[in-house]
Structures are given as structure tokens and as C-alpha cells.
Amino acid sequence: MATEKNRLLRGDDIPRSEITPRDVFENRRRLIQLAGATGASALFGTATLARAQSASVSPDPKAQKLSARPNPAFRVPDAVTPYQDITTYNNYYEFGTDKSDPAHHAGTLQTRPWVVSVEGECQNPKNYAIDDLLKLVPLEERVYRMRCVEGWSMVIPWIGYPLAEIIKRAAPTASAKYVQFITLDDPKQMPGLSEPIINWPYSEGLRMDEAMNPLTLLTVGLYGQVLPNQNGAPVRVVVPWKYGFKSGKSIVKIRFVDKQPPTAWNTYAPQEYGFYSNVNPQVDHPRWSQATERRIGEGGYFTPKRPTLMFNGYGEQVASMYQGMDLRKFF
Ligand SMILES: Nc1nc2c(c(=O)[nH]1)N[C@H]1C(S)=C(S)[C@@H](COP(=O)(O)O)O[C@H]1N2
Ligand SMILES: [Mo]
């Protein structure tokens, strides 16, 4: 799949594969709404937005419900992105590189049985069966702002609990300085693995204090339902002050390590994707600006972009972790 890699390296993936089809889709949806159609537009249009403000009810009647206590301390005031957008506009390269690919192809992912191995530099390594992981502590609903390095953002009502709950139980040793996250890599379930785009399995990493931060969410659901496959079922991490790729999906290993671990996108293009990848409007990606963002589901092509916020707006909770660090160097 050399062509895909070349396309990504040239940087024209942004206008071509992302913005254009998206805007066509959004404009079509708005036309449908203007025409006063009911059905699909009532389900996925403005009604969804309104409902999402007040309740965590899944707009997908077939979805498996998952109840969680809303935690108002972790709820941004922004309008929640429509369910339809959150679940059809995805990056999950194991299922293809187009934004619509994961929703089409992730049906082959088998989420049971599923075991998450917590391992490495810790006193209590443990294999968690997914259903035990789900029941470990009460689930919370948190509405987080998410921003992709590609320049789009969403507001997502996630369900989960702090990753710190798992870390505390594992009792990391003094040499545990970082946490590595490793995604499933089963070519039988994941057609994208036949393309050597990144060094599979997808892996990510956080410094121990970042992993322990109360914002860092072990995530098992969204919009009042079990996590859809395309969003990283059955369990993923969500790190809302960092670019989207730090939030690894469908995790099978959580490993404590003593050195900064290699990560999928940093290995792919180290000059473009750093280990930290904190959302930072002042440090541009080498090929495009990070100063503004397009909120998915909000308007169309001519809607003005929003200014991107330092640490995605979570500075109060996270800035102290980076005091004294040159964020241009540690991007
Ligand atoms: N395993 C895996 N995790 C992944 C990715 C991926 O391709 N594979 N893409 C990342 C990127 S770039 C983003 S922006 C987010 C998107 O999450 P969402 O589809 O739930 O919005 O997932 C991240 N986690
Ligand atoms: Mo992303």
C-alpha cells in the first residue's frame, strides 16, 4: 500500500479524503433537514443534538445499552456531536484509511472473549476478562472535547472510569516510568493489517503521571451504549488534552515500562508526530497549522473554524505536568 503512504506523506490527505466528502455529506444532510424530511434526519440531525444535551440515550435502537452516572465535573459546555458523526467519521486504520471505512468494516471485530493483559513493571500483573474490567468500578459518563491532529474535532459523551483505577491495582514498581498501550492485531478480523501503513500492532504510550491523570479515561462506551466497534470496542483509552491518535483503540495490553516506548505514529513519521502530542495551537504540524479546528457536525464548508485551545481546553488539569518543558521540542 505504498500509494497510501505516499499520499499521507504528501499531505493531500486532508483536503481530499477528509474535507471534501465530509462537506458533501453534511450539505446533503442539511438539505434533507431543510426539506422537512422526518425519519433519518429526525434521528440523526438537530433532534440528536438537543437530546444529547440532557440524556445519555443511544440514538441507535439496536445498540446494547450501558448505564453510567453522568459526572458533571467532566462535562464541557459545548454541544455534543451527533451520534451519527461520532460513529461514521473515524480513524481506525486496522479497518481502512478512509473516515467511513471503520463503520463499514469493523463488524468483523470479535469483542468477546477479550482479555486485557496488565503487565510489565508492576507488582500485580493481571489478565482482566473484559466483563470483569467493565464491572471493576462504577461507570461514569464524561463529555470530552476531542481533537484530531488532522484539524477536526468532536464532543463525545464517553462512558468509562479513570485508567488510574487499573494502574493503582497493578501497583507499578519504581522503574515504571511510562505506560504502553497495545491494540489487537488479528489479520483475520482486521483487513487493514494487510497494508503495511504503520508498524502493527498499533501502539501508544503515556508518561506515568499522564496515565494517572484523572482525565485519562479507560473507555467502554459512548452515548449510553456499549462502545461501537469502529470507536475502539471493547475497551480503549481516551486522553482528551492530546491529539486523537494518543487514544488507542481495542486494547489488549497495558504495559508498564521504564523507557519512553515507541509509538505507532511517532515511528511512522517522527518529525510529524511526537510522543507527547499535546493539543497546542502554537506548535504547527510541519505541513499544516494547528491554530484552528473544524467541529464535525457543525455547519458546512463555509462555517468558520473554531480556535484550537491550548491542551484542548484542559490546561487547568494538565498544564502543571509540563512545567519547564519546551513544548516545541517535546511536541
Ligand atoms: N488502534 C487504533 N487506535 C486509534 C487509531 C487507529 O488507527 N488504530 N486512530 C487514532 C486516531 S488518529 C484518532 S483521531 C482516534 C479517533 O477515535 P474515534 O474514531 O473514536 O473518534 O482514534 C485513535 N486510535
Ligand atoms: Mo487523529
mmCIF file of C-alpha atoms and ligand atoms in Angstrom:
data_model
loop_
_atom_site.group_PDB
_atom_site.id
_atom_site.type_symbol
_atom_site.label_atom_id
_atom_site.label_comp_id
_atom_site.label_asym_id
_atom_site.label_seq_id
_atom_site.Cartn_x
_atom_site.Cartn_y
_atom_site.Cartn_z
ATOM 1 C CA MET A 1 0.000 0.000 0.000
ATOM 2 C CA ALA A 2 2.827 2.323 -0.943
ATOM 3 C CA THR A 3 0.374 4.675 -2.602
ATOM 4 C CA GLU A 4 -1.459 5.310 0.646
ATOM 5 C CA LYS A 5 1.790 6.016 2.430
ATOM 6 C CA ASN A 6 2.872 8.402 -0.309
ATOM 7 C CA ARG A 7 -0.472 10.107 -0.233
ATOM 8 C CA LEU A 8 -0.174 10.606 3.522
ATOM 9 C CA LEU A 9 3.376 11.856 3.265
ATOM 10 C CA ARG A 10 2.438 14.336 0.553
ATOM 11 C CA GLY A 11 -0.136 15.748 2.899
ATOM 12 C CA ASP A 12 -3.015 15.973 0.487
ATOM 13 C CA ASP A 13 -4.985 13.515 2.566
ATOM 14 C CA ILE A 14 -6.502 16.432 4.400
ATOM 15 C CA PRO A 15 -8.377 18.241 1.631
ATOM 16 C CA ARG A 16 -9.039 15.192 -0.496
ATOM 17 C CA SER A 17 -10.064 12.299 1.704
ATOM 18 C CA GLU A 18 -11.397 14.271 4.610
ATOM 19 C CA ILE A 19 -12.867 17.671 3.988
ATOM 20 C CA THR A 20 -14.451 17.181 0.592
ATOM 21 C CA PRO A 21 -16.529 14.033 1.224
ATOM 22 C CA ARG A 22 -17.410 15.286 4.677
ATOM 23 C CA ASP A 23 -18.769 18.550 3.379
ATOM 24 C CA VAL A 24 -20.690 16.843 0.640
ATOM 25 C CA PHE A 25 -22.226 14.606 3.295
ATOM 26 C CA GLU A 26 -23.017 17.465 5.650
ATOM 27 C CA ASN A 27 -24.520 19.638 2.970
ATOM 28 C CA ARG A 28 -26.686 16.770 1.817
ATOM 29 C CA ARG A 29 -27.837 16.180 5.370
ATOM 30 C CA ARG A 30 -28.715 19.816 5.794
ATOM 31 C CA LEU A 31 -30.661 19.832 2.555
ATOM 32 C CA ILE A 32 -32.625 16.851 3.831
ATOM 33 C CA GLN A 33 -33.375 18.732 7.036
ATOM 34 C CA LEU A 34 -34.391 21.857 5.163
ATOM 35 C CA ALA A 35 -36.724 19.808 3.032
ATOM 36 C CA GLY A 36 -38.501 18.882 6.249
ATOM 37 C CA ALA A 37 -37.911 15.171 5.904
ATOM 38 C CA THR A 38 -38.527 13.146 9.058
ATOM 39 C CA GLY A 39 -37.048 9.664 9.531
ATOM 40 C CA ALA A 40 -33.298 9.725 9.243
ATOM 41 C CA SER A 41 -32.938 13.458 9.676
ATOM 42 C CA ALA A 42 -35.047 13.453 12.825
ATOM 43 C CA LEU A 43 -32.943 10.627 14.184
ATOM 44 C CA PHE A 44 -29.547 11.977 13.371
ATOM 45 C CA GLY A 45 -29.998 15.702 12.908
ATOM 46 C CA THR A 46 -30.868 18.516 15.274
ATOM 47 C CA ALA A 47 -33.051 16.280 17.445
ATOM 48 C CA THR A 48 -29.988 14.253 18.342
ATOM 49 C CA LEU A 49 -28.111 17.369 19.323
ATOM 50 C CA ALA A 50 -30.883 18.535 21.622
ATOM 51 C CA ARG A 51 -31.335 15.153 23.236
ATOM 52 C CA ALA A 52 -27.618 14.698 23.721
ATOM 53 C CA GLN A 53 -27.514 17.764 25.927
ATOM 54 C CA SER A 54 -29.791 16.247 28.513
ATOM 55 C CA ALA A 55 -29.589 12.482 28.457
ATOM 56 C CA SER A 56 -27.309 9.671 27.541
ATOM 57 C CA VAL A 57 -29.807 7.785 25.430
ATOM 58 C CA SER A 58 -28.425 5.915 22.470
ATOM 59 C CA PRO A 59 -29.980 7.060 19.202
ATOM 60 C CA ASP A 60 -29.334 3.577 17.823
ATOM 61 C CA PRO A 61 -32.257 1.379 18.924
ATOM 62 C CA LYS A 62 -30.305 -1.832 18.170
ATOM 63 C CA ALA A 63 -27.354 -0.880 20.329
ATOM 64 C CA GLN A 64 -26.624 -2.546 23.633
ATOM 65 C CA LYS A 65 -27.330 -0.069 26.405
ATOM 66 C CA LEU A 66 -24.768 0.709 29.079
ATOM 67 C CA SER A 67 -25.781 2.782 32.041
ATOM 68 C CA ALA A 68 -23.405 5.208 33.659
ATOM 69 C CA ARG A 69 -23.612 8.040 36.161
ATOM 70 C CA PRO A 70 -23.088 11.396 34.450
ATOM 71 C CA ASN A 71 -20.136 13.144 36.055
ATOM 72 C CA PRO A 72 -20.801 16.897 35.770
ATOM 73 C CA ALA A 73 -17.225 17.702 36.823
ATOM 74 C CA PHE A 74 -16.080 16.295 33.468
ATOM 75 C CA ARG A 75 -18.550 17.802 31.047
ATOM 76 C CA VAL A 76 -17.562 20.511 28.592
ATOM 77 C CA PRO A 77 -20.266 23.089 27.821
ATOM 78 C CA ASP A 78 -20.020 22.576 24.032
ATOM 79 C CA ALA A 79 -22.876 20.937 22.129
ATOM 80 C CA VAL A 80 -22.411 17.193 21.872
ATOM 81 C CA THR A 81 -21.578 15.928 18.374
ATOM 82 C CA PRO A 82 -24.370 13.887 16.761
ATOM 83 C CA TYR A 83 -24.136 10.140 17.308
ATOM 84 C CA GLN A 84 -24.156 9.569 13.573
ATOM 85 C CA ASP A 85 -20.976 11.613 13.131
ATOM 86 C CA ILE A 86 -19.152 10.067 16.087
ATOM 87 C CA THR A 87 -19.773 6.578 14.729
ATOM 88 C CA THR A 88 -19.266 7.092 10.975
ATOM 89 C CA TYR A 89 -16.336 9.529 10.837
ATOM 90 C CA ASN A 90 -13.464 7.565 12.360
ATOM 91 C CA ASN A 91 -9.773 6.904 12.249
ATOM 92 C CA TYR A 92 -9.150 3.205 12.799
ATOM 93 C CA TYR A 93 -6.546 2.140 10.260
ATOM 94 C CA GLU A 94 -6.910 -1.556 11.100
ATOM 95 C CA PHE A 95 -10.202 -1.249 9.199
ATOM 96 C CA GLY A 96 -9.114 1.069 6.398
ATOM 97 C CA THR A 97 -7.834 4.606 5.969
ATOM 98 C CA ASP A 98 -10.968 6.436 4.843
ATOM 99 C CA LYS A 99 -13.085 8.047 7.518
ATOM 100 C CA SER A 100 -16.064 5.891 6.531
ATOM 101 C CA ASP A 101 -14.106 2.608 6.426
ATOM 102 C CA PRO A 102 -14.260 1.667 10.132
ATOM 103 C CA ALA A 103 -18.074 1.946 10.277
ATOM 104 C CA HIS A 104 -18.306 -0.287 7.193
ATOM 105 C CA HIS A 105 -15.662 -2.860 8.054
ATOM 106 C CA ALA A 106 -15.300 -3.097 11.844
ATOM 107 C CA GLY A 107 -18.251 -5.501 12.074
ATOM 108 C CA THR A 108 -15.725 -8.343 11.836
ATOM 109 C CA LEU A 109 -14.121 -7.396 15.160
ATOM 110 C CA GLN A 110 -14.879 -10.033 17.817
ATOM 111 C CA THR A 111 -15.146 -8.327 21.194
ATOM 112 C CA ARG A 112 -15.866 -11.500 23.220
ATOM 113 C CA PRO A 113 -13.967 -13.244 24.616
ATOM 114 C CA TRP A 114 -11.496 -10.414 25.203
ATOM 115 C CA VAL A 115 -8.663 -10.240 27.677
ATOM 116 C CA VAL A 116 -6.639 -7.189 28.638
ATOM 117 C CA SER A 117 -3.220 -8.054 30.000
ATOM 118 C CA VAL A 118 -1.843 -5.589 32.551
ATOM 119 C CA GLU A 119 1.859 -6.381 32.691
ATOM 120 C CA GLY A 120 5.432 -5.180 32.886
ATOM 121 C CA GLU A 121 6.986 -3.228 35.747
ATOM 122 C CA CYS A 122 4.332 -3.849 38.408
ATOM 123 C CA GLN A 123 3.735 -5.961 41.500
ATOM 124 C CA ASN A 124 0.307 -7.247 40.487
ATOM 125 C CA PRO A 125 0.211 -8.125 36.798
ATOM 126 C CA LYS A 126 -3.241 -9.373 35.857
ATOM 127 C CA ASN A 127 -5.296 -10.597 32.925
ATOM 128 C CA TYR A 128 -8.698 -8.936 33.010
ATOM 129 C CA ALA A 129 -11.586 -10.582 31.194
ATOM 130 C CA ILE A 130 -13.439 -7.715 29.575
ATOM 131 C CA ASP A 131 -16.630 -8.250 31.576
ATOM 132 C CA ASP A 132 -14.671 -8.058 34.830
ATOM 133 C CA LEU A 133 -12.984 -4.894 33.623
ATOM 134 C CA LEU A 134 -16.429 -3.387 32.931
ATOM 135 C CA LYS A 135 -17.544 -4.107 36.498
ATOM 136 C CA LEU A 136 -14.375 -3.059 38.299
ATOM 137 C CA VAL A 137 -15.702 0.327 39.445
ATOM 138 C CA PRO A 138 -18.936 2.217 38.669
ATOM 139 C CA LEU A 139 -19.040 3.630 35.150
ATOM 140 C CA GLU A 140 -19.197 7.374 34.568
ATOM 141 C CA GLU A 141 -20.375 9.412 31.632
ATOM 142 C CA ARG A 142 -17.989 12.238 30.738
ATOM 143 C CA VAL A 143 -18.407 14.679 27.889
ATOM 144 C CA TYR A 144 -14.947 15.388 26.464
ATOM 145 C CA ARG A 145 -13.678 17.571 23.659
ATOM 146 C CA MET A 146 -11.583 15.512 21.235
ATOM 147 C CA ARG A 147 -9.280 16.923 18.566
ATOM 148 C CA CYS A 148 -7.515 15.076 15.795
ATOM 149 C CA VAL A 149 -4.135 16.292 14.528
ATOM 150 C CA GLU A 150 -5.806 16.451 11.099
ATOM 151 C CA GLY A 151 -7.740 19.532 12.200
ATOM 152 C CA TRP A 152 -11.232 18.337 13.082
ATOM 153 C CA SER A 153 -12.830 17.952 16.480
ATOM 154 C CA MET A 154 -15.848 16.398 18.156
ATOM 155 C CA VAL A 155 -17.533 16.449 21.558
ATOM 156 C CA ILE A 156 -18.191 12.930 22.759
ATOM 157 C CA PRO A 157 -20.173 11.555 25.731
ATOM 158 C CA TRP A 158 -17.831 8.727 26.693
ATOM 159 C CA ILE A 159 -18.501 6.042 29.293
ATOM 160 C CA GLY A 160 -15.706 4.629 31.402
ATOM 161 C CA TYR A 161 -13.630 5.233 34.506
ATOM 162 C CA PRO A 162 -10.189 6.632 35.230
ATOM 163 C CA LEU A 163 -7.332 4.489 33.948
ATOM 164 C CA ALA A 164 -5.762 5.233 37.341
ATOM 165 C CA GLU A 165 -8.105 2.606 38.841
ATOM 166 C CA ILE A 166 -6.320 -0.098 36.868
ATOM 167 C CA ILE A 167 -2.880 1.356 37.496
ATOM 168 C CA LYS A 168 -3.389 1.542 41.266
ATOM 169 C CA ARG A 169 -4.452 -2.105 41.400
ATOM 170 C CA ALA A 170 -1.392 -3.133 39.383
ATOM 171 C CA ALA A 171 0.974 -1.416 41.854
ATOM 172 C CA PRO A 172 3.645 -0.266 39.395
ATOM 173 C CA THR A 173 7.230 -0.520 40.637
ATOM 174 C CA ALA A 174 9.625 2.426 40.932
ATOM 175 C CA SER A 175 11.035 1.657 37.494
ATOM 176 C CA ALA A 176 7.635 2.056 35.817
ATOM 177 C CA LYS A 177 8.052 5.456 34.138
ATOM 178 C CA TYR A 178 5.714 5.034 31.165
ATOM 179 C CA VAL A 179 2.641 3.046 30.191
ATOM 180 C CA GLN A 180 2.428 1.395 26.807
ATOM 181 C CA PHE A 181 -0.913 0.523 25.152
ATOM 182 C CA ILE A 182 -1.108 -2.168 22.516
ATOM 183 C CA THR A 183 -4.043 -2.760 20.188
ATOM 184 C CA LEU A 184 -5.243 -6.164 18.963
ATOM 185 C CA ASP A 185 -3.537 -7.214 15.703
ATOM 186 C CA ASP A 186 -5.507 -10.103 14.228
ATOM 187 C CA PRO A 187 -5.426 -10.067 10.414
ATOM 188 C CA LYS A 188 -8.474 -12.378 10.337
ATOM 189 C CA GLN A 189 -10.562 -9.680 11.998
ATOM 190 C CA MET A 190 -8.784 -6.582 10.732
ATOM 191 C CA PRO A 191 -8.464 -6.266 6.954
ATOM 192 C CA GLY A 192 -6.308 -3.141 7.259
ATOM 193 C CA LEU A 193 -3.411 -5.129 8.713
ATOM 194 C CA SER A 194 -2.588 -6.400 5.213
ATOM 195 C CA GLU A 195 -1.488 -2.855 4.389
ATOM 196 C CA PRO A 196 1.939 -2.053 5.851
ATOM 197 C CA ILE A 197 0.990 1.525 6.684
ATOM 198 C CA ILE A 198 2.165 1.565 10.244
ATOM 199 C CA ASN A 199 4.167 -0.908 12.222
ATOM 200 C CA TRP A 200 1.352 -3.122 13.547
ATOM 201 C CA PRO A 201 0.178 -3.618 16.212
ATOM 202 C CA TYR A 202 -0.919 -0.027 16.761
ATOM 203 C CA SER A 203 0.734 1.126 19.950
ATOM 204 C CA GLU A 204 0.658 4.249 22.057
ATOM 205 C CA GLY A 205 2.227 5.469 25.248
ATOM 206 C CA LEU A 206 1.872 7.916 28.102
ATOM 207 C CA ARG A 207 4.188 9.071 30.853
ATOM 208 C CA MET A 208 3.107 7.635 34.207
ATOM 209 C CA ASP A 209 1.741 10.959 35.518
ATOM 210 C CA GLU A 210 -0.275 11.422 32.311
ATOM 211 C CA ALA A 211 -1.678 7.921 32.595
ATOM 212 C CA MET A 212 -2.616 8.594 36.247
ATOM 213 C CA ASN A 213 -4.236 11.968 35.493
ATOM 214 C CA PRO A 214 -7.936 11.895 36.473
ATOM 215 C CA LEU A 215 -8.898 12.928 32.909
ATOM 216 C CA THR A 216 -7.368 9.816 31.344
ATOM 217 C CA LEU A 217 -10.323 7.522 30.792
ATOM 218 C CA LEU A 218 -10.459 3.782 30.316
ATOM 219 C CA THR A 219 -13.394 3.846 27.939
ATOM 220 C CA VAL A 220 -16.008 1.185 27.267
ATOM 221 C CA GLY A 221 -18.985 3.104 25.889
ATOM 222 C CA LEU A 222 -20.411 6.237 24.357
ATOM 223 C CA TYR A 223 -23.838 7.839 24.077
ATOM 224 C CA GLY A 224 -25.342 5.487 26.646
ATOM 225 C CA GLN A 225 -24.312 2.348 24.822
ATOM 226 C CA VAL A 226 -21.508 -0.166 24.565
ATOM 227 C CA LEU A 227 -18.597 1.206 22.532
ATOM 228 C CA PRO A 228 -19.266 0.644 18.806
ATOM 229 C CA ASN A 229 -16.520 -1.425 17.131
ATOM 230 C CA GLN A 230 -15.407 1.492 14.969
ATOM 231 C CA ASN A 231 -14.789 3.583 18.095
ATOM 232 C CA GLY A 232 -12.467 1.003 19.630
ATOM 233 C CA ALA A 233 -14.568 -1.738 21.226
ATOM 234 C CA PRO A 234 -14.481 -3.307 23.662
ATOM 235 C CA VAL A 235 -12.044 -1.034 25.507
ATOM 236 C CA ARG A 236 -9.862 1.930 24.578
ATOM 237 C CA VAL A 237 -8.193 4.834 26.274
ATOM 238 C CA VAL A 238 -9.266 8.455 25.857
ATOM 239 C CA VAL A 239 -6.746 11.235 26.539
ATOM 240 C CA PRO A 240 -8.648 14.449 25.806
ATOM 241 C CA TRP A 241 -5.814 17.009 26.002
ATOM 242 C CA LYS A 242 -3.776 15.163 23.360
ATOM 243 C CA TYR A 243 -4.322 14.696 19.636
ATOM 244 C CA GLY A 244 -6.689 11.841 18.814
ATOM 245 C CA PHE A 245 -4.052 9.296 17.883
ATOM 246 C CA LYS A 246 -2.895 9.074 21.515
ATOM 247 C CA SER A 247 -6.263 7.457 22.336
ATOM 248 C CA GLY A 248 -5.547 3.872 21.254
ATOM 249 C CA LYS A 249 -8.455 1.577 20.412
ATOM 250 C CA SER A 250 -9.319 -2.060 21.128
ATOM 251 C CA ILE A 251 -6.555 -2.505 23.660
ATOM 252 C CA VAL A 252 -5.189 -5.923 24.616
ATOM 253 C CA LYS A 253 -2.081 -4.925 26.592
ATOM 254 C CA ILE A 254 -1.360 -2.246 29.144
ATOM 255 C CA ARG A 255 2.326 -2.478 29.932
ATOM 256 C CA PHE A 256 4.444 -0.585 32.467
ATOM 257 C CA VAL A 257 7.899 0.198 31.079
ATOM 258 C CA ASP A 258 10.995 2.032 32.252
ATOM 259 C CA LYS A 259 11.768 3.907 28.997
ATOM 260 C CA GLN A 260 9.672 6.016 26.670
ATOM 261 C CA PRO A 261 8.077 3.368 24.439
ATOM 262 C CA PRO A 262 8.000 3.532 20.632
ATOM 263 C CA THR A 263 4.550 4.572 19.391
ATOM 264 C CA ALA A 264 2.840 3.863 16.073
ATOM 265 C CA TRP A 265 2.668 7.379 14.612
ATOM 266 C CA ASN A 266 5.965 8.557 16.048
ATOM 267 C CA THR A 267 7.685 5.567 14.438
ATOM 268 C CA TYR A 268 5.868 6.223 11.149
ATOM 269 C CA ALA A 269 6.893 9.891 10.886
ATOM 270 C CA PRO A 270 8.939 11.102 13.873
ATOM 271 C CA GLN A 271 9.298 14.652 12.545
ATOM 272 C CA GLU A 272 5.496 14.963 12.300
ATOM 273 C CA TYR A 273 4.097 13.120 15.308
ATOM 274 C CA GLY A 274 5.854 13.448 18.639
ATOM 275 C CA PHE A 275 5.491 11.292 21.707
ATOM 276 C CA TYR A 276 3.656 13.952 23.721
ATOM 277 C CA SER A 277 1.286 15.293 21.056
ATOM 278 C CA ASN A 278 -0.461 17.655 23.430
ATOM 279 C CA VAL A 279 -3.039 19.763 21.609
ATOM 280 C CA ASN A 280 -1.168 23.030 21.069
ATOM 281 C CA PRO A 281 -2.353 25.801 18.739
ATOM 282 C CA GLN A 282 1.129 27.388 18.879
ATOM 283 C CA VAL A 283 3.055 24.423 17.536
ATOM 284 C CA ASP A 284 2.063 23.610 13.974
ATOM 285 C CA HIS A 285 2.350 20.253 12.334
ATOM 286 C CA PRO A 286 5.195 20.630 9.777
ATOM 287 C CA ARG A 287 2.685 20.555 6.923
ATOM 288 C CA TRP A 288 -0.324 22.376 8.367
ATOM 289 C CA SER A 289 -1.474 24.724 11.114
ATOM 290 C CA GLN A 290 -2.896 23.570 14.449
ATOM 291 C CA ALA A 291 -4.340 27.002 15.298
ATOM 292 C CA THR A 292 -7.956 26.261 14.366
ATOM 293 C CA GLU A 293 -10.263 23.302 14.009
ATOM 294 C CA ARG A 294 -13.447 22.261 12.248
ATOM 295 C CA ARG A 295 -16.095 20.910 14.612
ATOM 296 C CA ILE A 296 -17.666 17.899 12.956
ATOM 297 C CA GLY A 297 -21.448 18.137 12.620
ATOM 298 C CA GLU A 298 -21.400 21.906 12.949
ATOM 299 C CA GLY A 299 -22.340 23.654 9.742
ATOM 300 C CA GLY A 300 -20.748 23.043 6.362
ATOM 301 C CA TYR A 301 -17.865 24.219 4.281
ATOM 302 C CA PHE A 302 -18.393 27.921 4.955
ATOM 303 C CA THR A 303 -18.800 27.658 8.725
ATOM 304 C CA PRO A 304 -15.867 29.481 10.342
ATOM 305 C CA LYS A 305 -13.376 27.257 12.086
ATOM 306 C CA ARG A 306 -13.014 27.372 15.854
ATOM 307 C CA PRO A 307 -9.799 28.461 17.514
ATOM 308 C CA THR A 308 -7.980 25.461 18.963
ATOM 309 C CA LEU A 309 -7.436 25.749 22.702
ATOM 310 C CA MET A 310 -4.149 25.059 24.478
ATOM 311 C CA PHE A 311 -4.281 21.493 25.810
ATOM 312 C CA ASN A 312 -7.675 21.309 24.066
ATOM 313 C CA GLY A 313 -9.077 23.451 26.902
ATOM 314 C CA TYR A 314 -7.870 21.155 29.691
ATOM 315 C CA GLY A 315 -4.909 23.295 30.757
ATOM 316 C CA GLU A 316 -6.149 23.720 34.307
ATOM 317 C CA GLN A 317 -5.981 19.964 34.846
ATOM 318 C CA VAL A 318 -2.836 19.153 32.874
ATOM 319 C CA ALA A 319 -0.532 22.143 32.296
ATOM 320 C CA SER A 320 1.403 21.577 35.528
ATOM 321 C CA MET A 321 2.647 18.223 34.224
ATOM 322 C CA TYR A 322 4.610 20.039 31.516
ATOM 323 C CA GLN A 323 6.058 22.886 33.549
ATOM 324 C CA GLY A 324 9.617 23.615 32.474
ATOM 325 C CA MET A 325 9.333 21.543 29.299
ATOM 326 C CA ASP A 326 9.919 23.148 25.913
ATOM 327 C CA LEU A 327 6.707 22.133 24.144
ATOM 328 C CA ARG A 328 8.251 22.859 20.725
ATOM 329 C CA LYS A 329 10.909 20.278 21.414
ATOM 330 C CA PHE A 330 8.589 17.857 23.225
ATOM 331 C CA PHE A 331 5.723 18.172 20.716
HETATM 332 N N1 LIG B 1 -5.875 1.024 17.177
HETATM 333 C C1 LIG B 1 -6.058 2.257 16.692
HETATM 334 N N2 LIG B 1 -6.373 3.245 17.551
HETATM 335 C C2 LIG B 1 -6.562 4.510 17.090
HETATM 336 C C3 LIG B 1 -6.401 4.823 15.712
HETATM 337 C C4 LIG B 1 -6.086 3.744 14.824
HETATM 338 O O1 LIG B 1 -5.944 3.921 13.601
HETATM 339 N N3 LIG B 1 -5.937 2.491 15.362
HETATM 340 N N4 LIG B 1 -6.578 6.115 15.280
HETATM 341 C C5 LIG B 1 -6.408 7.190 16.271
HETATM 342 C C6 LIG B 1 -6.822 8.498 15.794
HETATM 343 S S1 LIG B 1 -5.797 9.265 14.672
HETATM 344 C C7 LIG B 1 -7.937 9.141 16.276
HETATM 345 S S2 LIG B 1 -8.298 10.734 15.804
HETATM 346 C C8 LIG B 1 -8.865 8.459 17.215
HETATM 347 C C9 LIG B 1 -10.277 8.502 16.666
HETATM 348 O O2 LIG B 1 -11.202 7.978 17.584
HETATM 349 P P1 LIG B 1 -12.771 7.939 17.211
HETATM 350 O O3 LIG B 1 -12.894 7.276 15.872
HETATM 351 O O4 LIG B 1 -13.461 7.194 18.297
HETATM 352 O O5 LIG B 1 -13.236 9.373 17.142
HETATM 353 O O6 LIG B 1 -8.514 7.106 17.423
HETATM 354 C C10 LIG B 1 -7.132 6.867 17.592
HETATM 355 N N5 LIG B 1 -6.908 5.489 17.984
HETATM 356 MO MO MO B 2 -6.392 11.519 14.711
#
